[in-house]
Short mmCIF file of C-alpha atoms and ligand atoms in Angstrom, two decimals:
data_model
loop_
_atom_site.label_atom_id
_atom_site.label_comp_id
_atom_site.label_asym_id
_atom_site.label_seq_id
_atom_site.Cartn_x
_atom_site.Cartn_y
_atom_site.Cartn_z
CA UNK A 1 25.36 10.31 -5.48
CA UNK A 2 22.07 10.65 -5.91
CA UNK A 3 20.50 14.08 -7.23
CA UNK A 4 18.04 16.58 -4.64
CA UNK A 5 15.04 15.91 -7.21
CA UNK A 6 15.15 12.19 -7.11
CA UNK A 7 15.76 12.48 -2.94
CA UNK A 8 12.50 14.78 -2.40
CA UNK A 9 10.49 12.52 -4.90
CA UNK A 10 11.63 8.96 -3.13
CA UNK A 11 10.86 11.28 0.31
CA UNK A 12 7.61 11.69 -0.50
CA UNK A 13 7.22 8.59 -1.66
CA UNK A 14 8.16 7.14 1.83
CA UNK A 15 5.48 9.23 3.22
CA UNK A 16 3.07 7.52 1.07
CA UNK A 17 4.11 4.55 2.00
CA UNK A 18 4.08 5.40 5.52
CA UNK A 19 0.64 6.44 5.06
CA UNK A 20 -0.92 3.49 3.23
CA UNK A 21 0.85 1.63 6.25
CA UNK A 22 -1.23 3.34 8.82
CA UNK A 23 -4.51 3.76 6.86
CA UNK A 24 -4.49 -0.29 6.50
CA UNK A 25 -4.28 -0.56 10.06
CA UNK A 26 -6.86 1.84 11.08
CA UNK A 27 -9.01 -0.25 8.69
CA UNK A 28 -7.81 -3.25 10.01
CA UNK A 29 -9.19 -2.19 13.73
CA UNK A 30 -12.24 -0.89 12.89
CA UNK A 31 -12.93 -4.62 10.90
CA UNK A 32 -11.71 -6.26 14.56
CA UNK A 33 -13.97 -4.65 16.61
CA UNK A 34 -17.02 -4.95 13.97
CA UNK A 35 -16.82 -8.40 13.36
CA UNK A 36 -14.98 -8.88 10.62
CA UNK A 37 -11.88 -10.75 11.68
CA UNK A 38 -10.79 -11.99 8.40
CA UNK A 39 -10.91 -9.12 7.00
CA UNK A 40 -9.30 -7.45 10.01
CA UNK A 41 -6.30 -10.43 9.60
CA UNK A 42 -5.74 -9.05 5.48
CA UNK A 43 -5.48 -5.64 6.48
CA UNK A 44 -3.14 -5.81 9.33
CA UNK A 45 -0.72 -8.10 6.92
CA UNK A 46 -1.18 -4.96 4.34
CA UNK A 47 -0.48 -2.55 6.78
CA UNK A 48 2.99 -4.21 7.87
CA UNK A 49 3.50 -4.98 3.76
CA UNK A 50 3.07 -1.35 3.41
CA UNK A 51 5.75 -0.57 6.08
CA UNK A 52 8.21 -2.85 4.36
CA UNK A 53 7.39 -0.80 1.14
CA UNK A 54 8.72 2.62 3.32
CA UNK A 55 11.49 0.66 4.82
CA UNK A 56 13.08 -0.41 0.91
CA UNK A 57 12.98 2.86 0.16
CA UNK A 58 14.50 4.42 3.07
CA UNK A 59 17.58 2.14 3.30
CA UNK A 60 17.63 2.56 -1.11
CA UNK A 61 17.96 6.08 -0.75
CA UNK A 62 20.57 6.26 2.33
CA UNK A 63 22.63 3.65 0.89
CA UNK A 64 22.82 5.95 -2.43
CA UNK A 65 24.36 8.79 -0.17
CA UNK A 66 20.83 10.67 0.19
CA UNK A 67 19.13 10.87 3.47
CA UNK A 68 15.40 9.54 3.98
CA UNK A 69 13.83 11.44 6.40
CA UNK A 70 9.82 11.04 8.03
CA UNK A 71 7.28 13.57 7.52
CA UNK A 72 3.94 14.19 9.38
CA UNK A 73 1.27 12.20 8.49
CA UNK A 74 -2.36 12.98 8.62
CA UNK A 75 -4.94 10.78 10.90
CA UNK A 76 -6.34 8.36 9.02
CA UNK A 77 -10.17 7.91 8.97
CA UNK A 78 -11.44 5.61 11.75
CA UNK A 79 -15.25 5.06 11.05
CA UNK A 80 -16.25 3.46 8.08
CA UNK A 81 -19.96 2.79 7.17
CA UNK A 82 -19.61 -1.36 5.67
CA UNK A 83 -16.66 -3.89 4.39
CA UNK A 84 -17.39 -2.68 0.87
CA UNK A 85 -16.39 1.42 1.59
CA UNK A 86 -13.35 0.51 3.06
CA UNK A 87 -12.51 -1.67 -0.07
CA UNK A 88 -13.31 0.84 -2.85
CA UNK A 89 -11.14 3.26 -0.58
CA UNK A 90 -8.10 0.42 -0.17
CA UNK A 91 -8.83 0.65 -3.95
CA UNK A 92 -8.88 4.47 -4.89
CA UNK A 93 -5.64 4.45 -2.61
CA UNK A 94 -4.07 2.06 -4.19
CA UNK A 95 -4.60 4.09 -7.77
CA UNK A 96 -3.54 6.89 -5.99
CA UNK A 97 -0.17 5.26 -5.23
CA UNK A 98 0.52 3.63 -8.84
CA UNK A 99 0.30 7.32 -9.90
CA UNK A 100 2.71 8.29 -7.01
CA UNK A 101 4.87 5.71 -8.05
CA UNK A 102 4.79 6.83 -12.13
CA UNK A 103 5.48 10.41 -11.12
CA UNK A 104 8.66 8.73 -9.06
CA UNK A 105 9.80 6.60 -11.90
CA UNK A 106 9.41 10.10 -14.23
CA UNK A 107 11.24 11.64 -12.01
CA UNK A 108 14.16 9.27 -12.16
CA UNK A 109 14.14 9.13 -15.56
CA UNK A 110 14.24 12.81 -16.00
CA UNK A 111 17.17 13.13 -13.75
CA UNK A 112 19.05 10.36 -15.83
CA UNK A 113 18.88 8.03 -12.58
CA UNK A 114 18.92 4.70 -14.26
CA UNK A 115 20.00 3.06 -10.83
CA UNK A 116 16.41 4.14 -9.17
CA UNK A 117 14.76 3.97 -12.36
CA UNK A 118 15.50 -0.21 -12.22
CA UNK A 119 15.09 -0.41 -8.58
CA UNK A 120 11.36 0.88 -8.67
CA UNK A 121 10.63 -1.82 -11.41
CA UNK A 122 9.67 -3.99 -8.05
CA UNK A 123 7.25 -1.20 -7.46
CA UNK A 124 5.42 -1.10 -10.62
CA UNK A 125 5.08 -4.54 -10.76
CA UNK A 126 3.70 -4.49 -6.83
CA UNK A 127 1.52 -2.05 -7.68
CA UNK A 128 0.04 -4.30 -10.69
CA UNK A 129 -0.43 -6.85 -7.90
CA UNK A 130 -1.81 -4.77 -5.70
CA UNK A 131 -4.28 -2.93 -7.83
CA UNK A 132 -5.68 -6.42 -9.27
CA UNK A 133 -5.96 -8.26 -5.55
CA UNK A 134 -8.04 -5.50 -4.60
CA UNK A 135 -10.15 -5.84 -7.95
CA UNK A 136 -10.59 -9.31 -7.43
CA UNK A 137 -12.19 -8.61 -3.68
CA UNK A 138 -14.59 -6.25 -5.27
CA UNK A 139 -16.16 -8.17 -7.80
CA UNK A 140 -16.44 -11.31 -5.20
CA UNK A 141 -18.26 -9.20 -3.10
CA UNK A 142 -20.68 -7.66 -5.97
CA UNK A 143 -20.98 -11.62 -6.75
CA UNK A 144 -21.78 -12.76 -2.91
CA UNK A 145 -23.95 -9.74 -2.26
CA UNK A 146 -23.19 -7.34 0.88
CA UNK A 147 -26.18 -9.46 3.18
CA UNK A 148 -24.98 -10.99 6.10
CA UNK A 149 -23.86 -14.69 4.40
CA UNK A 150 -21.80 -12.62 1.75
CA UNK A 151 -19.99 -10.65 4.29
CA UNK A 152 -19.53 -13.95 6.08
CA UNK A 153 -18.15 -15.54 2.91
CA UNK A 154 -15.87 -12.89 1.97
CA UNK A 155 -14.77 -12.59 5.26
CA UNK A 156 -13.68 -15.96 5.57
CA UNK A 157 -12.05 -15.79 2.07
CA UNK A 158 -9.55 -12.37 3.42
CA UNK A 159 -8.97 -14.72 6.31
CA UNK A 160 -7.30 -17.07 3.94
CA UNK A 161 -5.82 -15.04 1.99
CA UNK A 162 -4.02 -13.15 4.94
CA UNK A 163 -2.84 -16.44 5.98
CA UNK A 164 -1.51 -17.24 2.69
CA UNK A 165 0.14 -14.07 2.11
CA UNK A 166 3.86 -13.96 2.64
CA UNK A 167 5.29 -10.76 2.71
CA UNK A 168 8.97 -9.89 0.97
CA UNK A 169 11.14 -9.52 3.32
CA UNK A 170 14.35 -6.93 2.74
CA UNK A 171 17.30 -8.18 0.48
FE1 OFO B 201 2.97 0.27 -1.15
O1 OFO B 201 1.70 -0.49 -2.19
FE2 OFO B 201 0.04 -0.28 -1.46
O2 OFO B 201 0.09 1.43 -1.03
#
């Protein structure tokens, strides 16, 4: 059974997740309707990553004989001023939830919770993924430039990489 502490913390963490999910897609549809449709591609596939991320928690915690439960989420931001603000933010986010994460994993630890403790190993490792995708976007678009052939370059490279990305799908 698993203890109150660890069911808050993975809780909150689900609202995190839930969050991330719907701050990707808000993202996503402001890049669709401003031209940037490669960009608009890699942020819908995050979004629905991000909702797989809530989803592995939520049946983790019920099938340990907690209960997962949804919270209210805040409205995510919907105008954004260029490509390159709503990167640094997918980044600061991102940081944000590797901390989330750490506090989750302390958490577990504290409450002798081995069993979570090695089930959010996939987590930190995600969130080393994660953290250094979005990097990697950044400095290509200090390299390109933010005129209108880098944007067109970069966008075309998210394009790819959406197609490319295969998301994990639930054990
Ligand atoms: Fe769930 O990893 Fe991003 O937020």
């Amino acid at each position: 059974m698993i203890s109150k502490k660890v069911e808050e913390a993975i809780n909150l963490q689900i609202k995190n997740e839930e969050h991330s999910s719907r701050i990707y897609m808000a993202m996503a549809s402001w890049c669709e309707t401003n031209g940037y449709r490669g960009a608009a591609d890699f942020l819908y596939k995050q979004s629905d990553e991000e909702r797989m991320h809530m989803l592995k928690f939520i049946k983790f915690l019920n099938d340990r004989g907690g209960y997962s439960v949804l919270a209210s989420l805040e409205v995510p931001a919907s105008q954004y001023k260029s490509l390159r603000e709503i990167f640094d933010h997918v980044l600061s986010h991102e940081e944000f939830i590797t901390a989330s994460i750490n506090q989750l994993y302390e958490v577990s630890l504290n409450e002798k919770d081995y069993t979570t403790g090695n089930f959010l190993q996939w987590y930190i490792n995600e969130q080393i993924e994660e953290e250094s995708t979005v990097h990697g976007i950044l400095d290509q678009m200090k390299l390109l430039g933010d005129d209108k052939a880098g944007l067109f370059h970069i966008d075309k490279e998210l394009g790819a990489m959406a197609a490319a990305k295969v998301i994990d799908v639930l054990a």
